[in-house]
Every structure is written in C-alpha cells, then in structure tokens.
Amino acid sequence: MNRFLSTIKTFLITNYRDPGAAFWTTAFPIFLATLLAISVGKIPDKNQLKPISIGYEENTLTSQVLKKLPFIEAKQLVGDDHIQLIEENQLVGYLNKAGEFEIIKDGLAQGVLAQIITQTDQIRSLGANARFVRPEIKWAVPSPKQVNPLILIFINILALFSFYSYFGGIALCSMVQANLSTFGQRLSLSPISKFEMISALSLAASVVNLINNLILILYIQFVLQKPVISNPFASLAILLFANFIGLSFGILVGTIAKVSENAKIMIGVSILMILSTLSGATYPALRIMIRTHAPILEKLNPVAVIFKAYAEANQPGSVAGAPPALFLLAGIGVIVFALSIQILNRRSFKTLGD
C-alpha cells in the first residue's frame, strides 16, 4: 500500500513540476474561461430586471389590470406631470382620460407593454370584462429545468476539460514502457507488478485531472460568478465518469507503437476539439441541429453526453437520473481500459530501441 501511495505522490509532483503540463491542464482552462467571460459579458439576473413604469390619469379597467401585474409599476398622474417624466425617460407608457394608451419610443419593455394592451383590448372586444383578468395566475407553468444559455457555454467547457485525463493516460504509457523512459526500464527489471504500477499511475492521473476540474469549477463559480454547480455530489460523480473515460482512451492511444508522444497528443487534441464543436461549444445551434437531424451522433459523442448529464444534474429542481448513454460510455471505458492494460502487460522489447 505504501508503494502504491508513493507512486501516486510521485506522479502528482512530477505533473505539477512540469511547466508545460501545468499550463495546459490548469492554467489554460482558466485562461479560456476568462476570455469567454469577457466576451459574453455579465449574465443578467432575472431578479435584477427593472419594472416597467407607466402612468395613468384616471382609474380605468385597463389601469386596474396593469396594476395587478408584478412587473408593472403604475403611477397615477395629475395634469401635465407625465410630460416631464416622459422627457426624463422615466415612463414607458401613458394612459390618458380617453383610455388611449401612448407607448413612448421602442424597446423590449415597450414591446411587452404593447402585447398586454393588445390582449386586454381583445378580451374587452369579445364582451369579457377586463376587470376579471387574473394575470397573477400562471396557467402554463414553465419547467423548472431552465439554465441560462450562457451558463451552458461554461458547462460545455467543463465537459471538454473533464476529458483531459486523456493526456495523463498517454504520459502513463510512456512511463511504463521500457523503450520510452528510464522509469519503464527500471520497472521492467523490478519485482513490482506492472498491473499494480499502471493502476497506481491511472489513479494518480485521474486525481490530477479531477483537481484541475475542481479548480476550474471554483474559478468559474466564485471568481467569474457564473453559477455552474448546484448539485456537488452529482457533478463529482459525472466528472469521475468523464475522467475515467478520457484516461482509458488515452492509455489505448498511448499503446500505439512507433508513434511519437507529441503525435499522440495532437491526435487527442484534434479529436476533443471536434467532439466539443459537435456538442455546441462554439456554435450552440449546431447541437440543436444534430439533436434534430442526427440524434445518434449526440448519443455517441462523449463530450455531448457529459455536457448533457452535467447540465441536467445542475438544473434547479432537477431530479433526473444519469442518462443511459453515460453508463454506456462508462462500460466502453472499462473495456478499453482492460484492453489497454492487457496490451501493456504483454508488450516486451528485444532491445530498448524497439
């Protein structure tokens, strides 16, 4: 057990001592998230939206309806008081004695107000008394599973970097092969089981990437103030799934003979970028298009599966379980991991140059 823990400690120290590895696995995700936060700006809070200010001259049926709406701030004005308020841009609309409604300028608030006035007029024209309209009742209750679209972009980044354990898998393969490292040469001559060593290094690689994922989550959540986590336990479980899957495929690619480590890294970067793009990281409409016309691609895309599972787990009031595709990916990861270890255990070299 001590040897097992010592191997994990050595891998952790080695990873963070390497400036290149530390930058690409820890600093680069934070840098990318910061650039994204600057580009999208501040995400508005629905609780900070200002009420729509209107003025009315006399207490009419229309003014009574408008006063019932929680997002309308109605003020009864006398004489020409409304003229000054209009000039100061403090009123969006004004209801005069004749019941005529004047909407000032154009904008989102004006559009909402116009729709309310139109619907009220339609009800009255049908003979129904507008006084009995009850706008406080939500006849169509929206689903609680609603996440700000901008938050989904940050969740997609988390999904992408949760697979960065792939690079730990490649480094692991280089360490245990005698023709690629002095560590591997020593391992081949030592009584230590290669399976034990690979298991320890696999755990260490997963821990390193999980730590980097948690650093990124905390940075986005508390420094950038983008709420990307509301269910810590489910989020951690999903990240563990993603780390294991990424690690398994990293080890498999690492077993490819006569391909340089840099080439293996580029293979991983290219694949992850393509999968991330298809999951909608750079163009969210692409994810919707794939879901509509080729849903099988979304189910087989590991980044899209992790993104969907993470987003659903962190939606307000969500009680949904993990999607079946997540367990399918985990099963594939187990098979790939077992196959990779079998290849590494059976590999031997006539010379260190093989």
mmCIF file of C-alpha atoms in Angstrom:
data_model
loop_
_atom_site.group_PDB
_atom_site.id
_atom_site.type_symbol
_atom_site.label_atom_id
_atom_site.label_comp_id
_atom_site.label_asym_id
_atom_site.label_seq_id
_atom_site.Cartn_x
_atom_site.Cartn_y
_atom_site.Cartn_z
ATOM 1 C CA MET A 1 0.000 0.000 0.000
ATOM 2 C CA ASN A 2 2.856 2.392 0.847
ATOM 3 C CA ARG A 3 4.449 1.727 -2.524
ATOM 4 C CA PHE A 4 1.082 2.320 -4.191
ATOM 5 C CA LEU A 5 0.630 5.680 -2.446
ATOM 6 C CA SER A 6 4.237 6.635 -3.106
ATOM 7 C CA THR A 7 3.709 6.080 -6.844
ATOM 8 C CA ILE A 8 0.628 8.333 -6.816
ATOM 9 C CA LYS A 9 2.546 11.044 -4.918
ATOM 10 C CA THR A 10 5.448 10.870 -7.388
ATOM 11 C CA PHE A 11 3.113 11.265 -10.380
ATOM 12 C CA LEU A 12 1.364 14.246 -8.791
ATOM 13 C CA ILE A 13 4.650 16.016 -8.016
ATOM 14 C CA THR A 14 6.038 15.284 -11.480
ATOM 15 C CA ASN A 15 2.921 16.661 -13.187
ATOM 16 C CA TYR A 16 2.891 19.970 -11.338
ATOM 17 C CA ARG A 17 6.655 20.427 -11.651
ATOM 18 C CA ASP A 18 6.381 20.271 -15.433
ATOM 19 C CA PRO A 19 5.594 23.864 -16.591
ATOM 20 C CA GLY A 20 4.069 22.666 -19.879
ATOM 21 C CA ALA A 21 1.748 20.153 -18.237
ATOM 22 C CA ALA A 22 0.774 22.624 -15.511
ATOM 23 C CA PHE A 23 -0.059 25.297 -18.090
ATOM 24 C CA TRP A 24 -2.163 23.168 -20.442
ATOM 25 C CA THR A 25 -4.054 21.260 -17.729
ATOM 26 C CA THR A 26 -4.526 24.011 -15.113
ATOM 27 C CA ALA A 27 -3.759 27.499 -16.436
ATOM 28 C CA PHE A 28 -5.106 27.161 -19.972
ATOM 29 C CA PRO A 29 -8.681 26.154 -18.944
ATOM 30 C CA ILE A 30 -8.793 29.128 -16.553
ATOM 31 C CA PHE A 31 -7.433 31.436 -19.260
ATOM 32 C CA LEU A 32 -10.045 30.196 -21.757
ATOM 33 C CA ALA A 33 -12.887 30.582 -19.243
ATOM 34 C CA THR A 34 -11.728 34.147 -18.501
ATOM 35 C CA LEU A 35 -11.685 35.084 -22.187
ATOM 36 C CA LEU A 36 -15.154 33.599 -22.579
ATOM 37 C CA ALA A 37 -16.466 35.528 -19.574
ATOM 38 C CA ILE A 38 -15.091 38.772 -21.005
ATOM 39 C CA SER A 39 -16.616 38.086 -24.425
ATOM 40 C CA VAL A 40 -20.125 37.203 -23.207
ATOM 41 C CA GLY A 41 -20.219 39.871 -20.507
ATOM 42 C CA LYS A 42 -22.285 39.765 -17.360
ATOM 43 C CA ILE A 43 -25.178 37.316 -17.285
ATOM 44 C CA PRO A 44 -28.281 39.213 -16.166
ATOM 45 C CA ASP A 45 -30.152 38.014 -13.117
ATOM 46 C CA LYS A 46 -33.914 37.842 -13.630
ATOM 47 C CA ASN A 47 -34.334 39.248 -10.114
ATOM 48 C CA GLN A 48 -32.478 42.405 -11.152
ATOM 49 C CA LEU A 49 -34.808 43.284 -14.033
ATOM 50 C CA LYS A 50 -36.390 46.716 -13.585
ATOM 51 C CA PRO A 51 -40.195 47.011 -13.541
ATOM 52 C CA ILE A 52 -41.939 48.688 -16.473
ATOM 53 C CA SER A 53 -43.008 52.196 -15.376
ATOM 54 C CA ILE A 54 -46.280 53.563 -16.744
ATOM 55 C CA GLY A 55 -48.527 56.476 -15.864
ATOM 56 C CA TYR A 56 -52.319 56.786 -15.955
ATOM 57 C CA GLU A 57 -54.647 59.719 -15.494
ATOM 58 C CA GLU A 58 -57.820 58.066 -14.249
ATOM 59 C CA ASN A 59 -58.617 54.742 -12.627
ATOM 60 C CA THR A 60 -59.962 52.675 -15.543
ATOM 61 C CA LEU A 61 -60.373 48.974 -16.253
ATOM 62 C CA THR A 62 -57.126 48.943 -18.196
ATOM 63 C CA SER A 63 -55.179 50.635 -15.408
ATOM 64 C CA GLN A 64 -56.617 48.160 -12.872
ATOM 65 C CA VAL A 65 -55.395 45.245 -14.985
ATOM 66 C CA LEU A 66 -51.943 46.758 -15.366
ATOM 67 C CA LYS A 67 -51.622 47.410 -11.620
ATOM 68 C CA LYS A 68 -52.136 43.690 -10.939
ATOM 69 C CA LEU A 69 -49.061 42.733 -12.920
ATOM 70 C CA PRO A 70 -45.978 42.291 -10.681
ATOM 71 C CA PHE A 71 -43.577 43.638 -13.305
ATOM 72 C CA ILE A 72 -45.606 46.834 -13.937
ATOM 73 C CA GLU A 73 -45.093 49.945 -11.824
ATOM 74 C CA ALA A 74 -48.198 52.077 -12.386
ATOM 75 C CA LYS A 75 -48.398 55.676 -11.133
ATOM 76 C CA GLN A 76 -51.499 57.887 -11.151
ATOM 77 C CA LEU A 77 -50.527 61.286 -12.505
ATOM 78 C CA VAL A 78 -52.323 64.615 -12.459
ATOM 79 C CA GLY A 79 -52.348 67.234 -15.170
ATOM 80 C CA ASP A 80 -49.155 67.557 -17.165
ATOM 81 C CA ASP A 81 -46.942 65.643 -14.723
ATOM 82 C CA HIS A 82 -46.444 62.895 -17.302
ATOM 83 C CA ILE A 83 -44.754 65.290 -19.771
ATOM 84 C CA GLN A 84 -41.766 65.869 -17.525
ATOM 85 C CA LEU A 85 -41.464 62.139 -16.693
ATOM 86 C CA ILE A 86 -41.532 61.276 -20.400
ATOM 87 C CA GLU A 87 -38.784 63.811 -21.108
ATOM 88 C CA GLU A 88 -36.686 62.247 -18.331
ATOM 89 C CA ASN A 89 -37.269 58.740 -19.772
ATOM 90 C CA GLN A 90 -38.946 57.607 -16.559
ATOM 91 C CA LEU A 91 -42.130 56.375 -18.259
ATOM 92 C CA VAL A 92 -42.536 53.626 -20.842
ATOM 93 C CA GLY A 93 -46.226 54.343 -21.462
ATOM 94 C CA TYR A 94 -49.061 56.676 -20.525
ATOM 95 C CA LEU A 95 -52.841 56.067 -20.321
ATOM 96 C CA ASN A 96 -54.908 59.246 -20.802
ATOM 97 C CA LYS A 97 -58.505 60.126 -19.828
ATOM 98 C CA ALA A 98 -59.937 58.816 -23.079
ATOM 99 C CA GLY A 99 -58.466 55.374 -22.427
ATOM 100 C CA GLU A 100 -55.883 55.782 -25.169
ATOM 101 C CA PHE A 101 -52.519 54.306 -24.395
ATOM 102 C CA GLU A 102 -49.384 56.019 -25.627
ATOM 103 C CA ILE A 103 -46.197 53.939 -25.770
ATOM 104 C CA ILE A 104 -43.049 56.041 -25.690
ATOM 105 C CA LYS A 105 -40.177 55.080 -28.012
ATOM 106 C CA ASP A 106 -39.253 51.470 -28.894
ATOM 107 C CA GLY A 107 -37.661 48.674 -26.926
ATOM 108 C CA LEU A 108 -38.193 45.363 -25.124
ATOM 109 C CA ALA A 109 -40.294 46.876 -22.315
ATOM 110 C CA GLN A 110 -42.408 48.753 -24.851
ATOM 111 C CA GLY A 111 -42.980 45.531 -26.802
ATOM 112 C CA VAL A 112 -44.128 43.679 -23.673
ATOM 113 C CA LEU A 113 -46.445 46.540 -22.780
ATOM 114 C CA ALA A 114 -47.920 46.635 -26.293
ATOM 115 C CA GLN A 115 -48.729 42.908 -26.092
ATOM 116 C CA ILE A 116 -50.521 43.364 -22.751
ATOM 117 C CA ILE A 117 -52.596 46.265 -24.044
ATOM 118 C CA THR A 118 -53.484 44.351 -27.218
ATOM 119 C CA GLN A 119 -54.611 41.268 -25.263
ATOM 120 C CA THR A 120 -56.652 43.397 -22.862
ATOM 121 C CA ASP A 121 -58.398 45.129 -25.788
ATOM 122 C CA GLN A 122 -59.141 41.765 -27.411
ATOM 123 C CA ILE A 123 -60.761 40.456 -24.232
ATOM 124 C CA ARG A 124 -62.939 43.557 -23.922
ATOM 125 C CA SER A 125 -63.924 43.398 -27.579
ATOM 126 C CA LEU A 126 -65.199 39.847 -27.031
ATOM 127 C CA GLY A 127 -67.505 41.053 -24.293
ATOM 128 C CA ALA A 128 -65.436 39.801 -21.362
ATOM 129 C CA ASN A 129 -64.798 42.269 -18.571
ATOM 130 C CA ALA A 130 -61.085 43.029 -18.318
ATOM 131 C CA ARG A 131 -61.551 43.517 -14.588
ATOM 132 C CA PHE A 132 -61.782 39.742 -14.170
ATOM 133 C CA VAL A 133 -58.493 39.038 -15.945
ATOM 134 C CA ARG A 134 -56.166 37.417 -13.393
ATOM 135 C CA PRO A 135 -52.616 37.873 -14.646
ATOM 136 C CA GLU A 136 -51.132 36.627 -11.372
ATOM 137 C CA ILE A 137 -52.253 33.068 -12.201
ATOM 138 C CA LYS A 138 -49.699 31.090 -14.231
ATOM 139 C CA TRP A 139 -51.891 28.907 -16.410
ATOM 140 C CA ALA A 140 -48.851 27.449 -18.162
ATOM 141 C CA VAL A 141 -46.231 26.683 -15.539
ATOM 142 C CA PRO A 142 -42.736 26.712 -17.049
ATOM 143 C CA SER A 143 -40.438 23.760 -16.480
ATOM 144 C CA PRO A 144 -38.060 24.290 -13.553
ATOM 145 C CA LYS A 145 -35.265 22.846 -15.676
ATOM 146 C CA GLN A 146 -34.072 26.093 -17.164
ATOM 147 C CA VAL A 147 -30.434 27.114 -17.378
ATOM 148 C CA ASN A 148 -29.196 30.385 -18.789
ATOM 149 C CA PRO A 149 -27.866 29.667 -22.312
ATOM 150 C CA LEU A 150 -24.623 31.473 -21.455
ATOM 151 C CA ILE A 151 -24.112 29.194 -18.463
ATOM 152 C CA LEU A 152 -24.393 26.219 -20.832
ATOM 153 C CA ILE A 153 -21.312 27.505 -22.674
ATOM 154 C CA PHE A 154 -19.273 27.297 -19.466
ATOM 155 C CA ILE A 155 -20.670 23.833 -18.721
ATOM 156 C CA ASN A 156 -19.537 22.770 -22.185
ATOM 157 C CA ILE A 157 -16.022 23.931 -21.309
ATOM 158 C CA LEU A 158 -16.142 21.810 -18.150
ATOM 159 C CA ALA A 159 -17.251 18.808 -20.204
ATOM 160 C CA LEU A 160 -14.326 19.294 -22.578
ATOM 161 C CA PHE A 161 -11.646 19.625 -19.894
ATOM 162 C CA SER A 162 -13.016 16.710 -17.869
ATOM 163 C CA PHE A 163 -11.595 14.506 -20.662
ATOM 164 C CA TYR A 164 -8.090 15.964 -20.253
ATOM 165 C CA SER A 165 -7.202 12.841 -18.277
ATOM 166 C CA TYR A 166 -6.566 11.548 -21.808
ATOM 167 C CA PHE A 167 -3.137 13.236 -21.658
ATOM 168 C CA GLY A 168 -2.417 11.578 -18.323
ATOM 169 C CA GLY A 169 -3.126 8.232 -19.989
ATOM 170 C CA ILE A 170 -0.578 8.970 -22.709
ATOM 171 C CA ALA A 171 2.036 10.059 -20.126
ATOM 172 C CA LEU A 172 1.330 6.899 -18.138
ATOM 173 C CA CYS A 173 2.058 4.688 -21.175
ATOM 174 C CA SER A 174 5.327 6.481 -21.815
ATOM 175 C CA MET A 175 6.375 5.985 -18.193
ATOM 176 C CA VAL A 176 5.784 2.214 -18.023
ATOM 177 C CA GLN A 177 7.305 1.243 -21.397
ATOM 178 C CA ALA A 178 10.993 0.378 -21.210
ATOM 179 C CA ASN A 179 11.763 1.762 -24.681
ATOM 180 C CA LEU A 180 10.324 5.178 -23.834
ATOM 181 C CA SER A 181 11.574 6.067 -20.352
ATOM 182 C CA THR A 182 14.186 5.198 -17.750
ATOM 183 C CA PHE A 183 11.310 4.660 -15.313
ATOM 184 C CA GLY A 184 9.994 1.946 -17.617
ATOM 185 C CA GLN A 185 13.440 0.351 -17.819
ATOM 186 C CA ARG A 186 13.631 0.167 -14.031
ATOM 187 C CA LEU A 187 10.099 -1.152 -13.838
ATOM 188 C CA SER A 188 10.895 -3.979 -16.278
ATOM 189 C CA LEU A 189 13.764 -5.113 -14.022
ATOM 190 C CA SER A 190 11.944 -4.700 -10.705
ATOM 191 C CA PRO A 191 9.710 -7.229 -8.943
ATOM 192 C CA ILE A 192 6.851 -4.712 -8.936
ATOM 193 C CA SER A 193 3.772 -5.885 -10.822
ATOM 194 C CA LYS A 194 3.186 -3.816 -13.945
ATOM 195 C CA PHE A 195 -0.567 -4.030 -13.295
ATOM 196 C CA GLU A 196 -0.070 -2.554 -9.826
ATOM 197 C CA MET A 197 2.053 0.243 -11.244
ATOM 198 C CA ILE A 198 -0.417 1.021 -14.055
ATOM 199 C CA SER A 199 -3.308 1.045 -11.560
ATOM 200 C CA ALA A 200 -1.456 3.469 -9.275
ATOM 201 C CA LEU A 201 -0.495 5.763 -12.149
ATOM 202 C CA SER A 202 -4.064 5.626 -13.541
ATOM 203 C CA LEU A 203 -5.456 6.701 -10.193
ATOM 204 C CA ALA A 204 -2.857 9.472 -9.953
ATOM 205 C CA ALA A 205 -3.650 10.737 -13.469
ATOM 206 C CA SER A 206 -7.384 10.793 -12.636
ATOM 207 C CA VAL A 207 -6.745 12.631 -9.359
ATOM 208 C CA VAL A 208 -4.601 15.255 -11.130
ATOM 209 C CA ASN A 209 -7.271 15.965 -13.742
ATOM 210 C CA LEU A 210 -10.066 15.919 -11.155
ATOM 211 C CA ILE A 211 -8.181 18.509 -9.086
ATOM 212 C CA ASN A 212 -7.791 20.664 -12.204
ATOM 213 C CA ASN A 213 -11.529 20.273 -12.936
ATOM 214 C CA LEU A 214 -12.434 21.353 -9.398
ATOM 215 C CA ILE A 215 -10.089 24.361 -9.627
ATOM 216 C CA LEU A 216 -11.802 25.364 -12.877
ATOM 217 C CA ILE A 217 -15.288 24.947 -11.368
ATOM 218 C CA LEU A 218 -14.398 27.031 -8.303
ATOM 219 C CA TYR A 219 -12.853 29.714 -10.514
ATOM 220 C CA ILE A 220 -15.931 29.942 -12.748
ATOM 221 C CA GLN A 221 -18.351 29.754 -9.815
ATOM 222 C CA PHE A 222 -16.749 32.235 -7.408
ATOM 223 C CA VAL A 223 -14.302 34.395 -9.384
ATOM 224 C CA LEU A 224 -16.225 34.750 -12.655
ATOM 225 C CA GLN A 225 -19.515 34.400 -10.711
ATOM 226 C CA LYS A 226 -21.157 32.076 -13.237
ATOM 227 C CA PRO A 227 -23.322 29.509 -11.408
ATOM 228 C CA VAL A 228 -22.194 26.223 -12.972
ATOM 229 C CA ILE A 229 -22.705 23.948 -9.965
ATOM 230 C CA SER A 230 -25.721 23.497 -7.701
ATOM 231 C CA ASN A 231 -25.524 19.726 -7.137
ATOM 232 C CA PRO A 232 -21.947 18.985 -5.967
ATOM 233 C CA PHE A 233 -22.315 15.222 -5.446
ATOM 234 C CA ALA A 234 -23.889 14.506 -8.828
ATOM 235 C CA SER A 235 -21.375 16.824 -10.513
ATOM 236 C CA LEU A 236 -18.457 14.997 -8.879
ATOM 237 C CA ALA A 237 -19.825 11.610 -9.978
ATOM 238 C CA ILE A 238 -20.184 12.821 -13.577
ATOM 239 C CA LEU A 239 -16.645 14.249 -13.566
ATOM 240 C CA LEU A 240 -15.321 10.904 -12.294
ATOM 241 C CA PHE A 241 -17.064 9.148 -15.194
ATOM 242 C CA ALA A 242 -15.546 11.590 -17.685
ATOM 243 C CA ASN A 243 -12.066 11.330 -16.171
ATOM 244 C CA PHE A 244 -12.117 7.550 -16.341
ATOM 245 C CA ILE A 245 -13.326 7.517 -19.945
ATOM 246 C CA GLY A 246 -10.703 10.054 -21.036
ATOM 247 C CA LEU A 247 -7.970 8.148 -19.198
ATOM 248 C CA SER A 248 -8.966 4.835 -20.797
ATOM 249 C CA PHE A 249 -8.798 6.187 -24.333
ATOM 250 C CA GLY A 250 -5.541 7.986 -23.523
ATOM 251 C CA ILE A 251 -3.939 4.715 -22.443
ATOM 252 C CA LEU A 252 -5.271 2.971 -25.562
ATOM 253 C CA VAL A 253 -3.784 5.612 -27.873
ATOM 254 C CA GLY A 254 -0.591 5.529 -25.806
ATOM 255 C CA THR A 255 -0.122 1.841 -26.623
ATOM 256 C CA ILE A 256 0.180 2.606 -30.348
ATOM 257 C CA ALA A 257 3.721 1.650 -31.312
ATOM 258 C CA LYS A 258 6.115 3.749 -33.429
ATOM 259 C CA VAL A 259 4.113 6.969 -32.964
ATOM 260 C CA SER A 260 5.718 9.839 -31.068
ATOM 261 C CA GLU A 261 4.186 11.160 -27.874
ATOM 262 C CA ASN A 262 3.658 14.582 -29.474
ATOM 263 C CA ALA A 263 1.715 12.953 -32.324
ATOM 264 C CA LYS A 264 -0.451 11.087 -29.814
ATOM 265 C CA ILE A 265 -1.144 14.358 -28.010
ATOM 266 C CA MET A 266 -2.136 16.044 -31.266
ATOM 267 C CA ILE A 267 -4.472 13.133 -32.052
ATOM 268 C CA GLY A 268 -6.202 13.677 -28.701
ATOM 269 C CA VAL A 269 -6.406 17.462 -29.075
ATOM 270 C CA SER A 270 -7.902 17.160 -32.568
ATOM 271 C CA ILE A 271 -10.497 14.584 -31.526
ATOM 272 C CA LEU A 272 -11.521 16.545 -28.416
ATOM 273 C CA MET A 273 -11.859 19.791 -30.379
ATOM 274 C CA ILE A 274 -14.066 18.101 -32.991
ATOM 275 C CA LEU A 275 -16.247 16.450 -30.332
ATOM 276 C CA SER A 276 -16.509 19.717 -28.403
ATOM 277 C CA THR A 277 -17.563 21.602 -31.544
ATOM 278 C CA LEU A 278 -20.203 18.971 -32.353
ATOM 279 C CA SER A 279 -21.542 19.299 -28.798
ATOM 280 C CA GLY A 280 -22.180 23.001 -29.408
ATOM 281 C CA ALA A 281 -19.293 24.619 -27.508
ATOM 282 C CA THR A 282 -18.556 27.173 -30.231
ATOM 283 C CA TYR A 283 -21.915 27.179 -32.014
ATOM 284 C CA PRO A 284 -24.880 26.104 -29.807
ATOM 285 C CA ALA A 285 -27.232 25.965 -32.806
ATOM 286 C CA LEU A 286 -25.138 23.075 -34.166
ATOM 287 C CA ARG A 287 -26.024 20.981 -31.107
ATOM 288 C CA ILE A 288 -29.737 21.587 -31.728
ATOM 289 C CA MET A 289 -29.369 20.746 -35.411
ATOM 290 C CA ILE A 290 -27.577 17.467 -34.600
ATOM 291 C CA ARG A 291 -30.169 16.593 -31.955
ATOM 292 C CA THR A 292 -32.942 17.154 -34.517
ATOM 293 C CA HIS A 293 -31.468 15.524 -37.621
ATOM 294 C CA ALA A 294 -28.829 13.088 -36.310
ATOM 295 C CA PRO A 295 -29.541 12.294 -32.633
ATOM 296 C CA ILE A 296 -27.315 9.210 -32.754
ATOM 297 C CA LEU A 297 -24.260 11.490 -33.086
ATOM 298 C CA GLU A 298 -25.177 13.252 -29.861
ATOM 299 C CA LYS A 299 -25.604 9.943 -28.023
ATOM 300 C CA LEU A 300 -22.216 8.678 -29.213
ATOM 301 C CA ASN A 301 -20.343 11.944 -28.572
ATOM 302 C CA PRO A 302 -18.669 11.621 -25.125
ATOM 303 C CA VAL A 303 -18.367 15.404 -24.664
ATOM 304 C CA ALA A 304 -22.060 15.901 -25.531
ATOM 305 C CA VAL A 305 -23.097 13.103 -23.145
ATOM 306 C CA ILE A 306 -21.108 14.565 -20.241
ATOM 307 C CA PHE A 307 -22.343 18.068 -21.087
ATOM 308 C CA LYS A 308 -25.981 16.923 -21.069
ATOM 309 C CA ALA A 309 -25.604 14.913 -17.866
ATOM 310 C CA TYR A 310 -23.843 17.770 -16.055
ATOM 311 C CA ALA A 311 -26.359 20.377 -17.243
ATOM 312 C CA GLU A 312 -29.334 18.241 -16.191
ATOM 313 C CA ALA A 313 -27.802 17.459 -12.794
ATOM 314 C CA ASN A 314 -27.319 21.170 -12.054
ATOM 315 C CA GLN A 315 -30.689 22.442 -13.228
ATOM 316 C CA PRO A 316 -32.849 23.948 -10.442
ATOM 317 C CA GLY A 317 -35.188 21.335 -9.018
ATOM 318 C CA SER A 318 -33.767 18.567 -11.178
ATOM 319 C CA VAL A 319 -34.458 15.027 -10.022
ATOM 320 C CA ALA A 320 -33.470 13.300 -13.260
ATOM 321 C CA GLY A 321 -31.064 10.395 -13.043
ATOM 322 C CA ALA A 322 -27.966 9.925 -15.144
ATOM 323 C CA PRO A 323 -28.722 9.344 -18.838
ATOM 324 C CA PRO A 324 -28.253 5.751 -20.115
ATOM 325 C CA ALA A 325 -25.616 6.983 -22.573
ATOM 326 C CA LEU A 326 -23.391 7.871 -19.604
ATOM 327 C CA PHE A 327 -23.386 4.272 -18.377
ATOM 328 C CA LEU A 328 -22.821 3.061 -21.929
ATOM 329 C CA LEU A 329 -19.733 5.266 -22.194
ATOM 330 C CA ALA A 330 -18.506 4.062 -18.804
ATOM 331 C CA GLY A 331 -18.919 0.446 -19.963
ATOM 332 C CA ILE A 332 -16.934 1.180 -23.104
ATOM 333 C CA GLY A 333 -14.304 2.867 -20.931
ATOM 334 C CA VAL A 334 -13.957 -0.271 -18.779
ATOM 335 C CA ILE A 335 -13.490 -2.450 -21.874
ATOM 336 C CA VAL A 336 -10.936 -0.048 -23.377
ATOM 337 C CA PHE A 337 -9.065 0.208 -20.049
ATOM 338 C CA ALA A 338 -8.886 -3.583 -19.667
ATOM 339 C CA LEU A 339 -7.751 -3.997 -23.277
ATOM 340 C CA SER A 340 -5.056 -1.324 -22.888
ATOM 341 C CA ILE A 341 -3.645 -2.885 -19.719
ATOM 342 C CA GLN A 342 -3.604 -6.283 -21.431
ATOM 343 C CA ILE A 343 -1.589 -4.803 -24.319
ATOM 344 C CA LEU A 344 0.890 -3.138 -21.953
ATOM 345 C CA ASN A 345 1.313 -6.278 -19.840
ATOM 346 C CA ARG A 346 2.082 -8.418 -22.881
ATOM 347 C CA ARG A 347 4.422 -5.942 -24.541
ATOM 348 C CA SER A 348 8.093 -6.818 -24.359
ATOM 349 C CA PHE A 349 11.135 -5.481 -26.157
ATOM 350 C CA LYS A 350 14.124 -7.259 -27.637
ATOM 351 C CA THR A 351 16.070 -4.002 -27.425
ATOM 352 C CA LEU A 352 15.304 -0.640 -25.872
ATOM 353 C CA GLY A 353 15.042 0.842 -29.346
ATOM 354 C CA ASP A 354 12.066 -1.316 -30.374
#
